Tab-separated table of C-alpha atoms and ligand atoms in Angstrom:
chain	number	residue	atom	x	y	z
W	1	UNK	CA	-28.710	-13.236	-25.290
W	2	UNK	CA	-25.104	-11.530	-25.053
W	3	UNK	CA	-22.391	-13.927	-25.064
W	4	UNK	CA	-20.265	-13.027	-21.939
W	5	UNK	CA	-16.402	-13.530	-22.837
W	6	UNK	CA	-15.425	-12.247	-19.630
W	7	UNK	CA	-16.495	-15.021	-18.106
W	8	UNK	CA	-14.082	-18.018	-19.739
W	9	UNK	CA	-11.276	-14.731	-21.051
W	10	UNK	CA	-9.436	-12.077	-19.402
W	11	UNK	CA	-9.381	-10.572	-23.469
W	12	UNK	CA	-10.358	-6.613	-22.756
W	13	UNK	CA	-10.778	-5.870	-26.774
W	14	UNK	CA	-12.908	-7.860	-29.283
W	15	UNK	CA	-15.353	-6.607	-32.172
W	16	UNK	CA	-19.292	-7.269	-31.353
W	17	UNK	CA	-22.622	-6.330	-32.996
W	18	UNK	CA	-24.944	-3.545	-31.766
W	19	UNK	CA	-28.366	-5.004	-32.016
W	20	UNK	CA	-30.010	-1.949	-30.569
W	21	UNK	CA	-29.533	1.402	-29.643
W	22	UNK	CA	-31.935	3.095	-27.477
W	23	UNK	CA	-32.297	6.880	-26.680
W	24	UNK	CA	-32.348	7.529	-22.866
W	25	UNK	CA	-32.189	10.706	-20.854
W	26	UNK	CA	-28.719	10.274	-19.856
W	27	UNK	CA	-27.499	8.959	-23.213
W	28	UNK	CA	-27.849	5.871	-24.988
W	29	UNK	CA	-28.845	2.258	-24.107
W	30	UNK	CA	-26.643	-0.444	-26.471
W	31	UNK	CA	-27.411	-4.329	-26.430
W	32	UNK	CA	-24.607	-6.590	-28.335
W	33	UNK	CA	-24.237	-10.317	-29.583
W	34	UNK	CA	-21.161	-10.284	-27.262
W	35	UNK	CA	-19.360	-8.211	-24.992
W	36	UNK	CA	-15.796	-8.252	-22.660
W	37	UNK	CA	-17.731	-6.017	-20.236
W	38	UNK	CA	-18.123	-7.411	-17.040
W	39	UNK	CA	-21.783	-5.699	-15.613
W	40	UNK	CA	-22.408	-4.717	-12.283
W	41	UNK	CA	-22.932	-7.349	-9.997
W	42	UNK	CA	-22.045	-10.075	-7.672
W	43	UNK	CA	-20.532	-7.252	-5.111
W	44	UNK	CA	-18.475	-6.016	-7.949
W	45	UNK	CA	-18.914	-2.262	-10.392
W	46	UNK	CA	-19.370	-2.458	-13.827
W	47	UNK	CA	-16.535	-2.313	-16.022
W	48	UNK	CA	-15.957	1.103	-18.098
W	49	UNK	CA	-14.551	1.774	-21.092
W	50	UNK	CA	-15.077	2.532	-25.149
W	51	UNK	CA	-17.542	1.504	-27.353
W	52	UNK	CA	-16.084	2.417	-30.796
W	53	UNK	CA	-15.807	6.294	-30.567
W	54	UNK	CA	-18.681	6.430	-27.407
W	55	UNK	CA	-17.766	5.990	-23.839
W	56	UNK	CA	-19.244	3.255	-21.714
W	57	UNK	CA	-20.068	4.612	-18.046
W	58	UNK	CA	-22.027	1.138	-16.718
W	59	UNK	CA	-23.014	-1.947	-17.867
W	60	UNK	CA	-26.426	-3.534	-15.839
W	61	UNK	CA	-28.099	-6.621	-16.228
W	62	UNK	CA	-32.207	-5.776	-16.803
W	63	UNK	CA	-34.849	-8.713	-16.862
W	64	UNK	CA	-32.213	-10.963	-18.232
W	65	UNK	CA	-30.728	-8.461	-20.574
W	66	UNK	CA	-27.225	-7.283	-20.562
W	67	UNK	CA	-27.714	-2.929	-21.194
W	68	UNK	CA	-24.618	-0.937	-22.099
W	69	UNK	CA	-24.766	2.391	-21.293
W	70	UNK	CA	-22.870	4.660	-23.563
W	71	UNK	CA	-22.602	8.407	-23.948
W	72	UNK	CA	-23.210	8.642	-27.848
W	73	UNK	CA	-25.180	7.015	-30.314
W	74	UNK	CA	-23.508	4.630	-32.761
W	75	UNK	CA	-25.120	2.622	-35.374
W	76	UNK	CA	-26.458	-0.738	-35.842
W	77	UNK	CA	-23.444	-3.046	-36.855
W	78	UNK	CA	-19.707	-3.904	-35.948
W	79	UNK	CA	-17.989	-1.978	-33.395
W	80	UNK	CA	-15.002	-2.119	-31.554
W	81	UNK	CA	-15.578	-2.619	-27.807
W	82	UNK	CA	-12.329	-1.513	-25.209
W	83	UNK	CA	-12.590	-2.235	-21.539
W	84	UNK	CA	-10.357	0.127	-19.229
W	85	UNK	CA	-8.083	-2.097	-18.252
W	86	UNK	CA	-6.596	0.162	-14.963
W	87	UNK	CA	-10.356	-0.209	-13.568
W	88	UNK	CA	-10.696	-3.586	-14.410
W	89	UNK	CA	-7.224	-4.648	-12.796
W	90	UNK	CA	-8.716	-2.572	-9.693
W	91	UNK	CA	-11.663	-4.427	-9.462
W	92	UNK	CA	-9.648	-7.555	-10.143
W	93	UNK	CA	-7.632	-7.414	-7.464
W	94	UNK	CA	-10.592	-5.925	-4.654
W	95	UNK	CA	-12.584	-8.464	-5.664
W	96	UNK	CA	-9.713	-11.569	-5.146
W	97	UNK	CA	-8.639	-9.986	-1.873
W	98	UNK	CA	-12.354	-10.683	-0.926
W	99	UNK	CA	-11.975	-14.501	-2.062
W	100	UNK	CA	-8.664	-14.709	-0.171
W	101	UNK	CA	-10.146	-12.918	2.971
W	102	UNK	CA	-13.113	-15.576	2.585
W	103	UNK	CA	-10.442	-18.587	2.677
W	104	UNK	CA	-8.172	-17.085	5.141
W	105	UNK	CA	-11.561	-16.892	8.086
W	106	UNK	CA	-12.483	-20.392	7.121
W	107	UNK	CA	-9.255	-22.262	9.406
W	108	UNK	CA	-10.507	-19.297	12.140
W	109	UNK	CA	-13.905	-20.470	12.467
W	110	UNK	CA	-16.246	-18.345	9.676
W	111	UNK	CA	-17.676	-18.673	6.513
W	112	UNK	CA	-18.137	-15.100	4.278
W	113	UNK	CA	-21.244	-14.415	3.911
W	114	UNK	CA	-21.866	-11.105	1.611
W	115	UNK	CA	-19.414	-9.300	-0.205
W	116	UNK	CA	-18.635	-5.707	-1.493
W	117	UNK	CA	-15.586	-5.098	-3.489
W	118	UNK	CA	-16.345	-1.485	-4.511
W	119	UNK	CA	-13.255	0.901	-4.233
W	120	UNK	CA	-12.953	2.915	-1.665
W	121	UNK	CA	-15.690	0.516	0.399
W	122	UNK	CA	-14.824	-2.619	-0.129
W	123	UNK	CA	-16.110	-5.350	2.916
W	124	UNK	CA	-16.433	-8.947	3.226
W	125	UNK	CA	-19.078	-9.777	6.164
W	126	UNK	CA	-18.311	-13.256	7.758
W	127	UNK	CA	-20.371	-15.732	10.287
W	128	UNK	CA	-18.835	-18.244	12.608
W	129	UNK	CA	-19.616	-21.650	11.144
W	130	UNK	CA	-20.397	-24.874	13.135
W	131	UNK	CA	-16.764	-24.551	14.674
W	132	UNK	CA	-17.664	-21.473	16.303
W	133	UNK	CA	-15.413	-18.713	15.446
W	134	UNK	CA	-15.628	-16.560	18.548
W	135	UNK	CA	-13.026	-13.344	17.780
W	136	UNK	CA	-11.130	-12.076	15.196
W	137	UNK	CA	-8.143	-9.906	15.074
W	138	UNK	CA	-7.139	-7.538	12.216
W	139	UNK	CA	-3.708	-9.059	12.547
W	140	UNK	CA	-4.270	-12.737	12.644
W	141	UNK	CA	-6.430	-11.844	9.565
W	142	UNK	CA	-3.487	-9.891	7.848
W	143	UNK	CA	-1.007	-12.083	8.362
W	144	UNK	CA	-2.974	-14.611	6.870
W	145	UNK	CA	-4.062	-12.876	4.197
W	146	UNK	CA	-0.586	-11.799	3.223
W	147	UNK	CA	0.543	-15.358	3.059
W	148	UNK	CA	-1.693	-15.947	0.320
W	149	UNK	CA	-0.890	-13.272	-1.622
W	150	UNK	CA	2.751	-14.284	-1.403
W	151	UNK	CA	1.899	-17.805	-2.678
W	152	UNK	CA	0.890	-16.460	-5.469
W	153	UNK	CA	-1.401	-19.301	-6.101
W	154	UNK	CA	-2.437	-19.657	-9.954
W	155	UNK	CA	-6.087	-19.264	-10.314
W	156	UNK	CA	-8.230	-22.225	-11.676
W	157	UNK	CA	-11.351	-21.274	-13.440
W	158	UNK	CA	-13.631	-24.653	-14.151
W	159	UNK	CA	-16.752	-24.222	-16.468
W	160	UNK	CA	-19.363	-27.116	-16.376
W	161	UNK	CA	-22.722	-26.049	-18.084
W	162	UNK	CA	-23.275	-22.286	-17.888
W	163	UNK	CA	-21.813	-22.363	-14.423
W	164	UNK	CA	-18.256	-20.989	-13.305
W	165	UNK	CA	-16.012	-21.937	-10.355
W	166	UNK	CA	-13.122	-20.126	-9.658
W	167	UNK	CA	-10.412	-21.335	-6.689
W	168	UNK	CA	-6.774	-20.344	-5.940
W	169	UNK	CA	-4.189	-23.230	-6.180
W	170	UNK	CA	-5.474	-25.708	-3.987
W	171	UNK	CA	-8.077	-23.488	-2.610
W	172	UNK	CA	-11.320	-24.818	-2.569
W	173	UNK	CA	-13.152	-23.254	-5.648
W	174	UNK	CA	-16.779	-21.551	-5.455
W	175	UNK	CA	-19.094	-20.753	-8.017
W	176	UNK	CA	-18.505	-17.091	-9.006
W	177	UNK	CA	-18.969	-14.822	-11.989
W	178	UNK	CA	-17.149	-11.570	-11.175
W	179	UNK	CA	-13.154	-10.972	-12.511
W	180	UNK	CA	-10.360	-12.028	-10.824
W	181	UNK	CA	-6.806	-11.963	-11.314
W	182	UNK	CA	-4.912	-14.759	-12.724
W	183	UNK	CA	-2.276	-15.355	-9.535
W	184	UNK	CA	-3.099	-14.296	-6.129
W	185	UNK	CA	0.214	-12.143	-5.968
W	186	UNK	CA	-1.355	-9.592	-8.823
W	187	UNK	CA	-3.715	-8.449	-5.752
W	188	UNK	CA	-0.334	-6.661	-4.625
W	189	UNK	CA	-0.911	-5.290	-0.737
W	190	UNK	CA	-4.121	-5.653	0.630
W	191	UNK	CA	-4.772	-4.133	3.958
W	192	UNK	CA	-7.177	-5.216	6.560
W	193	UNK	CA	-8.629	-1.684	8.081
W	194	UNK	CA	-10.636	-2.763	10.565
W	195	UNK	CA	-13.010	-5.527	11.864
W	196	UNK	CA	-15.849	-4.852	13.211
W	197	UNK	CA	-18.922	-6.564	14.911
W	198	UNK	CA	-22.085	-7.515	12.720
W	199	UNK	CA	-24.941	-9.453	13.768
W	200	UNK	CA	-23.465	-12.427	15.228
W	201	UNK	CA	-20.283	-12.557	12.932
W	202	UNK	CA	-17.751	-9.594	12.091
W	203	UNK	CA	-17.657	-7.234	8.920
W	204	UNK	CA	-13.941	-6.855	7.655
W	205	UNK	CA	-13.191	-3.412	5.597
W	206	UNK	CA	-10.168	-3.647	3.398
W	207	UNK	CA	-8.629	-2.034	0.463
W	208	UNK	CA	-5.655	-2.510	-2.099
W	209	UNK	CA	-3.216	-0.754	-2.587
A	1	LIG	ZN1	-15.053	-14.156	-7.509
């Protein structure tokens, strides 16, 4: 079992053990006692970065196991692990403007439903909840948006065994295990592109810039 910092620390260096490294046909496959890599998942892309002199192009969770994919092979022992922190502040950010799109439908009349905070496609699809959100405009939705950003509401991360809840401020906080960033003003700008009917709810694209 990999012990996930990422998920109580925003630390992006620390030293781990390799416990394996596997051949593949693209390269190599590394598990480690620990890792600051956050793995693809929950809407979100892996992180990238170094694995003492290899690069690390994905990180996936398989049957339980967290797999490191790197582009050389290192050695069973201690190595020094780097996350890109550029990508990881990208991420970050597209995946808070998701939470903050989430709470900013909720006084409208929705509830988010899925998520995808991949650059350059990011989306956040939303359902009307019992108070029966009927439209949605792109901006009513910015507006709202950009007031939270420009609260800058500190983020609260609770753990209670194994599990993670992350709010904004007074927010209410869900259970969530992706990265975030640690004041809802670090998002920057994020723009509402366009909403757009799905099912019986709406699909909002957005990006960050
Ligand atoms: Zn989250």
């Amino acid at each position: 079992m990999t012990e996930l910092l990422y998920f109580s620390s925003d630390q992006l260096t620390v030293d781990a053990t390799i416990q394996a490294c596997v051949a593949v046909q693209n390269g190599y496959e590394v598990t480690l006692n620990r890792t600051v890599f956050h793995s693809q998942g929950g809407g979100q892309p892996s992180d990238v970065g170094h694995m003492g002199a290899a690069r690390v192009t994905k990180v996936v969770e398989r049957n339980g196991t967290l797999v490191h994919c790197i582009d050389a092979r290192l050695e069973i022992g201690v190595v020094g692990l780097q996350v890109d922190k550029d990508a990881r502040l990208l991420h970050s950010r597209l995946h808070t403007a998701g939470h903050l799109i989430g709470h900013a439908v909720a006084p409208l009349g929705f509830i988010a439903t899925r998520a995808h905070h991949w650059p350059g496609e990011a989306r956040v699809d939303v359902s009307p909840t019992a108070m029966g959100g009927a439209c949605l405009s792109v901006n009513e939705l910015q507006s709202r948006v950009d007031a939270l950003i420009a609260q800058d509401l500190p983020r609260i991360l609770r753990l209670h065994e194994g599990f993670r809840e992350i709010g904004f401020g007074e927010l209410p906080a869900f259970p969530c295990g992706g990265t975030h960033v640690i004041s809802t003003g670090m998002v920057g700008s994020c723009v509402i592109d366009d909403i757009g009917k799905n099912g019986n709810g709406f699909r909002i694209r957005y990006a960050v810039i």
